[in-house]
Coordinates of C-alpha atoms and ligand atoms in Angstrom, one line a residue:
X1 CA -32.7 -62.0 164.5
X2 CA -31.8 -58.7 162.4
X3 CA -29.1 -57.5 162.0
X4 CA -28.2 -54.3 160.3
X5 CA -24.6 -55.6 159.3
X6 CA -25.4 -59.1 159.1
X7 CA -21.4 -59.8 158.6
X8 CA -21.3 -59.4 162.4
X9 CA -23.2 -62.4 163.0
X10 CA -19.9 -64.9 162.7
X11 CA -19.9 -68.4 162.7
X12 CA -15.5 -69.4 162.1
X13 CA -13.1 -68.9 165.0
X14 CA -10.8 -66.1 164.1
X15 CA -7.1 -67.3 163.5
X16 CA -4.1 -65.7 162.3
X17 CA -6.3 -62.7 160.6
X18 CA -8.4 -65.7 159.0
X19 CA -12.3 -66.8 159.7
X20 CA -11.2 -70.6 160.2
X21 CA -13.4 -73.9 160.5
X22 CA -13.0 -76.4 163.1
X23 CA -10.7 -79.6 161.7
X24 CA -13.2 -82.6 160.7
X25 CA -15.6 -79.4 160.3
X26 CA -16.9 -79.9 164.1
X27 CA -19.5 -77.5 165.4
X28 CA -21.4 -76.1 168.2
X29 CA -24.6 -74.7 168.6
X30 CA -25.2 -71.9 170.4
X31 CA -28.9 -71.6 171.6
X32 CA -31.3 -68.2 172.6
X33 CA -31.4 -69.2 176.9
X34 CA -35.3 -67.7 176.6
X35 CA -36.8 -70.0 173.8
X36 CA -33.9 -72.3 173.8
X37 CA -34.3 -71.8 169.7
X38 CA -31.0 -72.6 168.1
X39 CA -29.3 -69.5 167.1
X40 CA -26.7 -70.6 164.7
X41 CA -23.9 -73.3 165.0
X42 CA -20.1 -72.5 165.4
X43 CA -16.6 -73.6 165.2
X44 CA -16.1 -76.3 168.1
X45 CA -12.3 -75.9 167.9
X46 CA -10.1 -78.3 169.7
X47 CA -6.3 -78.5 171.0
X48 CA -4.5 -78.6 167.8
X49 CA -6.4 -75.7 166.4
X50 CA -5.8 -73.7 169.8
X51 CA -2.1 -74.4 169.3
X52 CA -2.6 -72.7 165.7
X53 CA -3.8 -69.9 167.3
X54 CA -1.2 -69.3 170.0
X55 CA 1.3 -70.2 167.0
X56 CA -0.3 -66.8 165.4
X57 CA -0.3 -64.6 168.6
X58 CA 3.3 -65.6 169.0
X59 CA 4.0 -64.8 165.4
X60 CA 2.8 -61.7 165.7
X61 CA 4.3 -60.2 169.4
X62 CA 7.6 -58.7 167.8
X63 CA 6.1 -56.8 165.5
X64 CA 3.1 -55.4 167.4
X65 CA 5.4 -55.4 170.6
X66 CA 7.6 -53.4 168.8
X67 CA 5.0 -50.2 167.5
X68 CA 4.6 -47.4 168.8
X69 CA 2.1 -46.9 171.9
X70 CA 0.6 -44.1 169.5
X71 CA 0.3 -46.4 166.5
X72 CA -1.2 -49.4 168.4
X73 CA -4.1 -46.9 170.1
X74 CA -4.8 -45.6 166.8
X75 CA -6.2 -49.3 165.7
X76 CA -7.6 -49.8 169.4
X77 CA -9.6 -46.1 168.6
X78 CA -11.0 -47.1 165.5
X79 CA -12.2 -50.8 166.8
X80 CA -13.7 -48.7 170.0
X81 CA -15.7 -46.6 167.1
X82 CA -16.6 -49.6 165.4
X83 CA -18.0 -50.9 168.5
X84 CA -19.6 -47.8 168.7
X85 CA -21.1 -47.8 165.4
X86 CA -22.5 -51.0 165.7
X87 CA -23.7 -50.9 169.3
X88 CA -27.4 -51.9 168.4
X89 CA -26.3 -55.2 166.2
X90 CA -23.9 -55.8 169.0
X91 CA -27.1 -55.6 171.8
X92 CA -29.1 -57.6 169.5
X93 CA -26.2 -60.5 169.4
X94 CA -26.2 -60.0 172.9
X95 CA -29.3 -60.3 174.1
X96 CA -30.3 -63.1 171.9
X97 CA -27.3 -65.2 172.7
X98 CA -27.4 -64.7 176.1
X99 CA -30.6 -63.2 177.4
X100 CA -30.3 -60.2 179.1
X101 CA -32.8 -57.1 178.2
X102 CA -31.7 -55.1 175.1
X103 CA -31.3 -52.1 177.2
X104 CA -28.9 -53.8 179.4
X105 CA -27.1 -55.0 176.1
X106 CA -26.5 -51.6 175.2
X107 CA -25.3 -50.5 178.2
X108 CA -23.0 -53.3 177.9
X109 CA -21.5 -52.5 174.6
X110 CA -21.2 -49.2 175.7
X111 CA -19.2 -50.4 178.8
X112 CA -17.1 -52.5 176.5
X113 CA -16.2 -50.6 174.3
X114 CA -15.3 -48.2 177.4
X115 CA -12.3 -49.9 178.2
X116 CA -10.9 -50.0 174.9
X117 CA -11.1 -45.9 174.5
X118 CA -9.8 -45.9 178.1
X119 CA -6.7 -48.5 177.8
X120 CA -6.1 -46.4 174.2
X121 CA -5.1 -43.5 175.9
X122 CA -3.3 -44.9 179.0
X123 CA -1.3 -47.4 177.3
X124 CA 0.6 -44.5 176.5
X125 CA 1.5 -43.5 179.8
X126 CA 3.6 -46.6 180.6
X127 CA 6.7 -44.9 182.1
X128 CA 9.8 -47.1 183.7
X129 CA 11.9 -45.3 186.4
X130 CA 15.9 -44.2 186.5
X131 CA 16.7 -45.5 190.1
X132 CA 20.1 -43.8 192.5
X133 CA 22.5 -46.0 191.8
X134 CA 25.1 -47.9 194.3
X135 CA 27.6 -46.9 192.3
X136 CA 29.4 -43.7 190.2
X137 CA 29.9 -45.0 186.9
X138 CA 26.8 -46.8 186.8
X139 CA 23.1 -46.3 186.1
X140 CA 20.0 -48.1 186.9
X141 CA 16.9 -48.1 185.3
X142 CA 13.3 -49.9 185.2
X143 CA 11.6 -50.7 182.0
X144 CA 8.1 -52.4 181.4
X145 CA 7.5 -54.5 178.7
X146 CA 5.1 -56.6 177.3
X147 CA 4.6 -59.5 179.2
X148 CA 4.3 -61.4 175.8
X149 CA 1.2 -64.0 174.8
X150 CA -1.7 -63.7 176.8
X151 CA -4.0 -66.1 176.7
X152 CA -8.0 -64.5 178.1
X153 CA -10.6 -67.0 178.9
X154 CA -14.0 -65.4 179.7
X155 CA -17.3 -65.8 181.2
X156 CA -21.1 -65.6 179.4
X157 CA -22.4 -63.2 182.1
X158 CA -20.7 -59.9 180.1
X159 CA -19.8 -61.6 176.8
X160 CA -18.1 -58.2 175.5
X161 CA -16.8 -56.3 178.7
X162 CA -15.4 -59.0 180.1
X163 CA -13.4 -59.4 176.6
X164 CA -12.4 -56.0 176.5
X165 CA -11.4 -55.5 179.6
X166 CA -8.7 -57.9 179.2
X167 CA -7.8 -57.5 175.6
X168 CA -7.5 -53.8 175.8
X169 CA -4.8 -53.3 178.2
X170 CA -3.2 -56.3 176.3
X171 CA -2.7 -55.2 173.4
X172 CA -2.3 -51.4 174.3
X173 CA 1.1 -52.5 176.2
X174 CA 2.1 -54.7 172.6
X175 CA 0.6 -58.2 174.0
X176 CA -0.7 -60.1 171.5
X177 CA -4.0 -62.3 172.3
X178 CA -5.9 -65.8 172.1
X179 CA -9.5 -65.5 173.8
X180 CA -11.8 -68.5 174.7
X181 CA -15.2 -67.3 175.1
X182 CA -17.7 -69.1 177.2
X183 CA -19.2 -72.0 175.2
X184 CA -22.8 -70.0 175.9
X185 CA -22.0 -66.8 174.6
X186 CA -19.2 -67.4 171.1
X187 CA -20.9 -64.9 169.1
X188 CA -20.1 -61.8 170.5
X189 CA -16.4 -62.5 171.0
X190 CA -16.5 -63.5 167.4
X191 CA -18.4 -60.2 166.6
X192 CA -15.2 -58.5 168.4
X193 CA -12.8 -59.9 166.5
X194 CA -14.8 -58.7 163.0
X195 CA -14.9 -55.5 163.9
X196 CA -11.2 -56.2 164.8
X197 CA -10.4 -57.4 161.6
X198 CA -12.4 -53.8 160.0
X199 CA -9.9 -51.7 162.6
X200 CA -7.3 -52.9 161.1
X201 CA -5.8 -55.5 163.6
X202 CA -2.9 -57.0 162.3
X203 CA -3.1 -60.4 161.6
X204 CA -2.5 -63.3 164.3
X205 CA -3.0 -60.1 167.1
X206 CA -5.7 -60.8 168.3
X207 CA -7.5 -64.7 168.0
X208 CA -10.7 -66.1 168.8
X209 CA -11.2 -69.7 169.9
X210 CA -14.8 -71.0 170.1
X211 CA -15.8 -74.4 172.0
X212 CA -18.0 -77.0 173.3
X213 CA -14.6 -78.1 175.0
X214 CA -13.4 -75.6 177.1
X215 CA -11.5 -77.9 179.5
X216 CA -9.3 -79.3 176.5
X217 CA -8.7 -75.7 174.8
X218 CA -7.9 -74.6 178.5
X219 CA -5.6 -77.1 178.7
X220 CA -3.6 -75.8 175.7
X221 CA -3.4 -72.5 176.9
X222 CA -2.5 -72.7 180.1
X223 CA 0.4 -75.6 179.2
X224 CA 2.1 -73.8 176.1
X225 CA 5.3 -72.5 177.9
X226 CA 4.5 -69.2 174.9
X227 CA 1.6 -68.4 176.9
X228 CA 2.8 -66.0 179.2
X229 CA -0.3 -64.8 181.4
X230 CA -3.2 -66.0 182.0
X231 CA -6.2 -63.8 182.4
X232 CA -9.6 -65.6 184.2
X233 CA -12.8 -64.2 185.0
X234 CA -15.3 -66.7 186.2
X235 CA -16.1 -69.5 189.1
X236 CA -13.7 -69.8 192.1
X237 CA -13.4 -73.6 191.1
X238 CA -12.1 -73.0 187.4
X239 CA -9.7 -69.9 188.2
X240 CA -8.0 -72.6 191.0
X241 CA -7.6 -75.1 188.3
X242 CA -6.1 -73.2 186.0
X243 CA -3.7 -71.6 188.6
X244 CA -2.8 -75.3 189.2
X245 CA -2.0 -75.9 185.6
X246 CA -0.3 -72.7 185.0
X247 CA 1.9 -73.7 187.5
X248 CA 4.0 -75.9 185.0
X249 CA 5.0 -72.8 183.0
X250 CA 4.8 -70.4 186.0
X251 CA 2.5 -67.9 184.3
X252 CA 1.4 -64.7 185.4
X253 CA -2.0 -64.6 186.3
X254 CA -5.2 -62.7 186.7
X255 CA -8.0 -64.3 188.1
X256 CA -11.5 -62.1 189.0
X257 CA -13.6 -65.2 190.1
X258 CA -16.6 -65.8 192.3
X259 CA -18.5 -63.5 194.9
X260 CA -20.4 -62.9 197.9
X261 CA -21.1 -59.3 198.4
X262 CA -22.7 -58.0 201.3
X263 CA -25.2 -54.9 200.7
X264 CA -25.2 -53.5 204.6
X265 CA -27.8 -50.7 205.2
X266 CA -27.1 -48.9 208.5
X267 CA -30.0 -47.2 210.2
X268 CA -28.9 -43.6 209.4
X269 CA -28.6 -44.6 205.3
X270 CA -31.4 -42.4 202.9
X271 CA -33.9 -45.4 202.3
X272 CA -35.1 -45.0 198.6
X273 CA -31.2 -44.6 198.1
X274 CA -30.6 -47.8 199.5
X275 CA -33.6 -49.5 197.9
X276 CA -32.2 -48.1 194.0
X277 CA -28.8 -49.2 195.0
X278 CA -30.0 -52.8 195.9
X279 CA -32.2 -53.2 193.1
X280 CA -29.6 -52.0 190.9
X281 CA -26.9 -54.3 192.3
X282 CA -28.5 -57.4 192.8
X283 CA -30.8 -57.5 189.9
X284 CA -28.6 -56.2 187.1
X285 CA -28.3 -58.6 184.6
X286 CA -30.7 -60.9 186.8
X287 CA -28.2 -61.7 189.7
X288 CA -25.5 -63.2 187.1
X289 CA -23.1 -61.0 188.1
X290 CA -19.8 -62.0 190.4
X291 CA -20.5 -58.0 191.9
X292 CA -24.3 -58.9 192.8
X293 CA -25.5 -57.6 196.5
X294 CA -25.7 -61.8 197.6
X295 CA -26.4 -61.1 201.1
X296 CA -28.2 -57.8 202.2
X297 CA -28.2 -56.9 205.6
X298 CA -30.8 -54.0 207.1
X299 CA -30.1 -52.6 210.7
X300 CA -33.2 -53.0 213.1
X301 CA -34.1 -49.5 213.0
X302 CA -34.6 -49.2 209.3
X303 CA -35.8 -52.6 208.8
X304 CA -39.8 -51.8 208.3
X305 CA -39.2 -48.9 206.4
X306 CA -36.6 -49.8 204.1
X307 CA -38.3 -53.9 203.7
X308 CA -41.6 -52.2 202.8
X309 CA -39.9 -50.1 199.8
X310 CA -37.6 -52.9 198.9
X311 CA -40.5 -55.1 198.6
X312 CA -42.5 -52.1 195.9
X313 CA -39.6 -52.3 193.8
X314 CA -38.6 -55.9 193.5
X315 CA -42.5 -56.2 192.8
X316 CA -42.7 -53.8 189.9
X317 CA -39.6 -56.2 187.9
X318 CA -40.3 -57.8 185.0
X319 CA -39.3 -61.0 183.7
X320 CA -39.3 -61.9 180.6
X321 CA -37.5 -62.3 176.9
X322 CA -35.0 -59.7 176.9
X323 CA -36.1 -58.3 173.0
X324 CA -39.4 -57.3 174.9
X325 CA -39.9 -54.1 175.9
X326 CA -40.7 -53.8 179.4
X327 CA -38.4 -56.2 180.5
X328 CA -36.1 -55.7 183.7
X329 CA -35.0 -59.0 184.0
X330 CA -34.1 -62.1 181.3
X331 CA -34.0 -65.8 181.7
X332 CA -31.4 -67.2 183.5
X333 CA -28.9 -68.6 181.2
X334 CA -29.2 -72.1 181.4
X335 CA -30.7 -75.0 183.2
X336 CA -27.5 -75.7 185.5
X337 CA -28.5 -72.0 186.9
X338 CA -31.9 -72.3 187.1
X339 CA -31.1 -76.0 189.1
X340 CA -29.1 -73.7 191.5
X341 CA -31.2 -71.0 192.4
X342 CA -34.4 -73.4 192.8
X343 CA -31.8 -75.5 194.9
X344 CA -30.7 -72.1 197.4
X345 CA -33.9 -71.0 197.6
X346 CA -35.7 -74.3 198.8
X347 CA -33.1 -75.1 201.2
X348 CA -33.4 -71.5 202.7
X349 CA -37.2 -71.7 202.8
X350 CA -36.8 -75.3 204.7
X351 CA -34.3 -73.3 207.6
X352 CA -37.3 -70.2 208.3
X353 CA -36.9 -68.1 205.3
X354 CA -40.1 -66.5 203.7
X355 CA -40.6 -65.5 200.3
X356 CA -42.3 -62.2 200.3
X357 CA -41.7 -61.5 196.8
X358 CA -41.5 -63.9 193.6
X359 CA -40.4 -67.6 194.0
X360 CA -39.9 -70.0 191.4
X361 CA -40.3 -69.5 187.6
X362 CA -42.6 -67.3 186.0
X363 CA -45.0 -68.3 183.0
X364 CA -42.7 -66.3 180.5
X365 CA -40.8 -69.0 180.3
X366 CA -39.5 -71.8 181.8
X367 CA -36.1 -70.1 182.7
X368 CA -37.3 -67.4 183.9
X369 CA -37.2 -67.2 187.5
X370 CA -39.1 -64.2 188.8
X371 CA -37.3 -61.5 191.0
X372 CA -37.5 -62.8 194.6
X373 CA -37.2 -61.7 198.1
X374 CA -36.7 -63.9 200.7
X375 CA -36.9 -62.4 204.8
X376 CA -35.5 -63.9 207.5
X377 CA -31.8 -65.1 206.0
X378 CA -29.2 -66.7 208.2
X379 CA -26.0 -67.8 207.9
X380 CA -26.1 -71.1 208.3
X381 CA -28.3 -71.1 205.2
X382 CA -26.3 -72.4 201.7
X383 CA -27.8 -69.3 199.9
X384 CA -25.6 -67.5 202.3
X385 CA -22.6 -68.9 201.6
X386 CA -22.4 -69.4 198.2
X387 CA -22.7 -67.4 195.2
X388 CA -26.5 -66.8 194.4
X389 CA -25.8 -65.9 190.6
X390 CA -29.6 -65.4 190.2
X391 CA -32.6 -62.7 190.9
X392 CA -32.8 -63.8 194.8
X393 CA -32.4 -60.9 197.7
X394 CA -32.0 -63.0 200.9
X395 CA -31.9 -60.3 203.9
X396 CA -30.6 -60.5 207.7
X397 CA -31.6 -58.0 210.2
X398 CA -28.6 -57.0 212.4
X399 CA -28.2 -54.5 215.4
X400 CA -24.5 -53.3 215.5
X401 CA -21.8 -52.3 213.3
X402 CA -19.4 -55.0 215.1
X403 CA -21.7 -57.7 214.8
X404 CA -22.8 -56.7 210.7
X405 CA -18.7 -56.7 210.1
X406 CA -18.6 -59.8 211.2
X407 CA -21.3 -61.5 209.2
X408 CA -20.2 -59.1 205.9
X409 CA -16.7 -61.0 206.4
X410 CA -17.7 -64.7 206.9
X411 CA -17.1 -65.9 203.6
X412 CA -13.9 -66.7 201.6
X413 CA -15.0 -64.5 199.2
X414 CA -13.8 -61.2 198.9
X415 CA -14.8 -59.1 195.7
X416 CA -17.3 -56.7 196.4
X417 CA -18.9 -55.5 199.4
X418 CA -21.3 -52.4 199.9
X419 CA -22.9 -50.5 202.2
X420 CA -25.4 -47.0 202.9
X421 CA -25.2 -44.6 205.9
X422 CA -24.4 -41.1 206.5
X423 CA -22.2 -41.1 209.5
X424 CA -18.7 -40.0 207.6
X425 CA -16.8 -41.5 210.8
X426 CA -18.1 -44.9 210.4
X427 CA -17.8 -44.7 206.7
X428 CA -14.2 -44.9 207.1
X429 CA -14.5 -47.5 209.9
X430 CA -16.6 -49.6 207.6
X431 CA -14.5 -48.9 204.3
X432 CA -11.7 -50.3 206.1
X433 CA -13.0 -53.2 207.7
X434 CA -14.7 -54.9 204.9
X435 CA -12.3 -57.6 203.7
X436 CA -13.1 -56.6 200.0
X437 CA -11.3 -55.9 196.8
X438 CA -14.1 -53.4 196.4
X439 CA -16.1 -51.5 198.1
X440 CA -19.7 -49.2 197.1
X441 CA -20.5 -46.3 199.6
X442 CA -23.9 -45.1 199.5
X443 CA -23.8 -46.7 195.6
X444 CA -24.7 -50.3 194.1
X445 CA -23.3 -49.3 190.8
X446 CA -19.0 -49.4 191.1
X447 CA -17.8 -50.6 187.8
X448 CA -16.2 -48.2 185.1
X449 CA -13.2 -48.7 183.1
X450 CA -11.4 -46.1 184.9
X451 CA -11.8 -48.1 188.3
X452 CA -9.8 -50.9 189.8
X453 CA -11.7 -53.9 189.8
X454 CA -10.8 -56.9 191.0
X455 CA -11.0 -59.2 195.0
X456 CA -9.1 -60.6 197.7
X457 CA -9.0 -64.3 199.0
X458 CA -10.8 -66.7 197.5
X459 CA -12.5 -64.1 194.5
X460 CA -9.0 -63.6 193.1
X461 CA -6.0 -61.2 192.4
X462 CA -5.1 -58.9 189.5
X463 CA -7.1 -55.4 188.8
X464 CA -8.9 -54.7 185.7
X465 CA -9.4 -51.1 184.5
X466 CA -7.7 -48.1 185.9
X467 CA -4.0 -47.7 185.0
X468 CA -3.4 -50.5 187.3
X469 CA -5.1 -52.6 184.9
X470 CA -1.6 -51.8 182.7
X471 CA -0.2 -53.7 185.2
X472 CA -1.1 -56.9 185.0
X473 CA 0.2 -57.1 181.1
X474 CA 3.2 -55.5 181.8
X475 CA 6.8 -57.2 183.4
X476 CA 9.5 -55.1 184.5
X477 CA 12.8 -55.1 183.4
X478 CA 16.1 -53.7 185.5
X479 CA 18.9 -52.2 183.7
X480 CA 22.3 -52.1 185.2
X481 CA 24.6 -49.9 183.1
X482 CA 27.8 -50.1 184.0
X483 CA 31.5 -48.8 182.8
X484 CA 29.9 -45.1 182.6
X485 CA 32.2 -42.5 183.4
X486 CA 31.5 -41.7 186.9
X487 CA 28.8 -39.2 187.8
X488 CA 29.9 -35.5 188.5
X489 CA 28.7 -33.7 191.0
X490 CA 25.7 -31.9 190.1
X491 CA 25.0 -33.4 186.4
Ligands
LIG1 C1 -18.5 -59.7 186.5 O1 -19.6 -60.1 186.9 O2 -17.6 -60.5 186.5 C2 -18.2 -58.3 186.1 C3 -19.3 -57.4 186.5 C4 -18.9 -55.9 186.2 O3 -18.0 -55.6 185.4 O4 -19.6 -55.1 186.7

């Protein structure tokens, strides 16, 4: 790999404003998932050395806490330019470490570093309230504060954004930070916290735990009673762990976890619309994303039409090594995946589905599982119930809007959900009856920093993004003030 700033390429976890090595010197290695080449080993850190951390973030929340909004966005501007800067080392580190194609790695960084010009600016627009009081000679008012130590543990499928996301709104309200990257993907989180370190970051503001050992670093966080909130992005399974083991020390949580998004086409919806916002949704970053169309559903009167275009596209994607040019989709990012999706897909083809495109792996390597539409999907099939997290379409034909609710809702999930037509009276039918967090109209793309994102039931609670995403760093504190002379009329 080449790097034009080859100091970007880190291999220490970031402490206290210090590139530290593992104790005993313990390391991971973390491997390209499209040659399975090892990239570099890292820091395997463990519990004492995630205490370390959390004893720097803690160090450091009065001071940073205690700055201006204006003076913290002025560090979280420059970092957002460094990110900027470096965008095509950052795609490189990306792509290599965790597969996707290099154009999709610099749409990424572009999309990370989004959120931390966004939360910049709005971190300055936290505002409290002066409430009517109950009584004359009193006042009432509602200040928001930092909710203190947070503690971010993210997923490999957007090893920057998903970071950023987080750690922006953190540290624009005066949180301080400890993140745990995934195990697969260290090296751009560690990338993050040099060009952290070249903003200007105060030390022990912002730390970076690498490991092989997530359940044992996870255990740390969510135990130390310092850790305030916990922020979670990742499988349905995990976020209701660690909501059981933040229960000890009553954190505040966010937790954006798994999907099952419906993609409903109704008969009146512009086909070659449709077809871009499927492709676009479910193949972005090869299916591993929690936002991915899982389940797309066609109406009977558009089914030919809109199957035979569908069919085109997902036939002209190519899979491949994402440094390639040419290359749509990458390897998925380990075996445990690929073991999934061959698993979905075989079961659905043993209940009457038929693969009309793609199907099992491709020769460009052996985790590269070409894009694939199956026909003839039902529900009782496992691919339709859980998350597909992989470049597989299975599509339902439906008749009526009552009966295609009803499918779109038959899941625990509740994330993302879209759907095409023209018919503005149903759109609002439709928008409101999907039992989503989120909802795409006549668009498979939805996510932007300035956006709410985030699910309902079993896919989570929190938002990320927008000025809600404020929120969910920020506690609120009432003041009573009392013994005031009491109010005159008209002052
Ligand atoms: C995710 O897969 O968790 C996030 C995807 C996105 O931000 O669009």
């Amino acid at each position: 790999m080449t790097l034009s700033t080859p100091a970007i390429l880190r291999t220490s976890a970031y402490i206290n404003g210090e590139w530290t090595d593992a104790d005993g010197g313990r390391t991971f290695t973390v491997r390209d998932p499209f040659s399975d080449e090892v990239i570099t080993t890292v820091a395997d850190l463990g519990s004492t050395e995630t205490q370390r951390a959390v004893d720097a973030a803690y160090a450091a929340f009065p001071e940073w806490s205690s700055r201006t909004a204006a003076d913290r966005s002025v560090i979280l501007r420059r970092w957002f330019d460094l990110l900027t800067a470096h965008r095509e080392d950052l795609a490189t580190l990306m792509t290599h470490e965790q597969g996707k194609p290099l154009a999709e790695s610099r749409g990424e960084v572009t999309y990370g570093a989004s959120f931390i010009e966004w939360f910049a600016e709005e971190g300055k627009r936290v505002y409290g309230d002066v409430i009517p009081s109950h009584r004359t000679d009193a006042r009432i008012l509602a200040i928001k504060q930092p909710v203190g130590v947070v503690a971010a543990i993210t997923p490999w499928n957007f090893p920057i954004a998903m970071i950023t996301r987080k750690v922006a709104p953190a540290l624009a309200v005066g949180c301080t930070v400890v993140v745990k990257p995934a195990e697969d993907t260290p090296l751009c989180a560690l990338a993050l916290a040099y060009l952290a370190q070249e903003a200007g970051m105060p030390v022990g503001v912002f730390n970076v735990v690498p490991t092989s050992r997530p359940a044992e670093v996870g255990s740390v966080l969510t135990g130390d009673a310092r850790v305030r909130k916990l922020s979670f992005t990742g499988s349905t399974a995990t976020g209701k762990k660690l909501m059981e083991q933040s229960a000890g020390t009553l954190k505040k949580l966010s937790l954006e976890l798994g999907g099952n998004a419906p993609f409903i086409v109704f008969d009146d919806a512009d086909i070659s619309g449709a077809v871009a916002g499927a492709v676009a949704s479910k193949y972005r970053n090869g299916g591993q994303t929690c936002v991915s169309a899982n389940r797309i559903f066609v109406q009977s009167g558009i089914y030919d039409a809109f199957i035979e275009e569908l069919s085109r596209s997902v036939g002209d994607l190519q899979v491949g090594r994402g440094t390639e040019a040419g290359t749509d989709i990458g390897p998925l990012i380990n075996d445990a995946a690929l073991t999934k999706v061959e698993r979905l897909v075989a079961d659905a083809v043993d209940k009457g589905a038929r693969i009309v495109r793609g199907g099992g792996v491709a020769d460009a390597g052996p985790r590269c599982y070409r894009p694939t539409l199956l026909l003839d999907a039902r529900p009782d099939m496992a691919i339709s119930r859980e998350e597909v997290f992989g470049p597989v379409a299975p599509v339902y034909r439906f008749d009526t809007e009552a009966e295609v609710i009803e499918l779109a809702n038959d899941t625990p999930y509740g994330l993302a959900a879209y759907f095409y037509g023209n018919d503005h009276a149903r759109i609002w039918r439709v928008a409101g009856a999907l039992d989503y967090g989120m909802v795409g109209i006549n668009t498979g793309m939805i996510s932007t920093a300035q956006a709410p994102f985030g699910g309902v039931k079993e896919s989570g609670f929190g938002r990320e993004g927008s000025k809600y995403g404020l929120e969910d760093y920020l506690v609120i504190k009432y003041l009573c003030w009392g013994g005031l002379t009491p109010k005159q009329t008209g002052r």
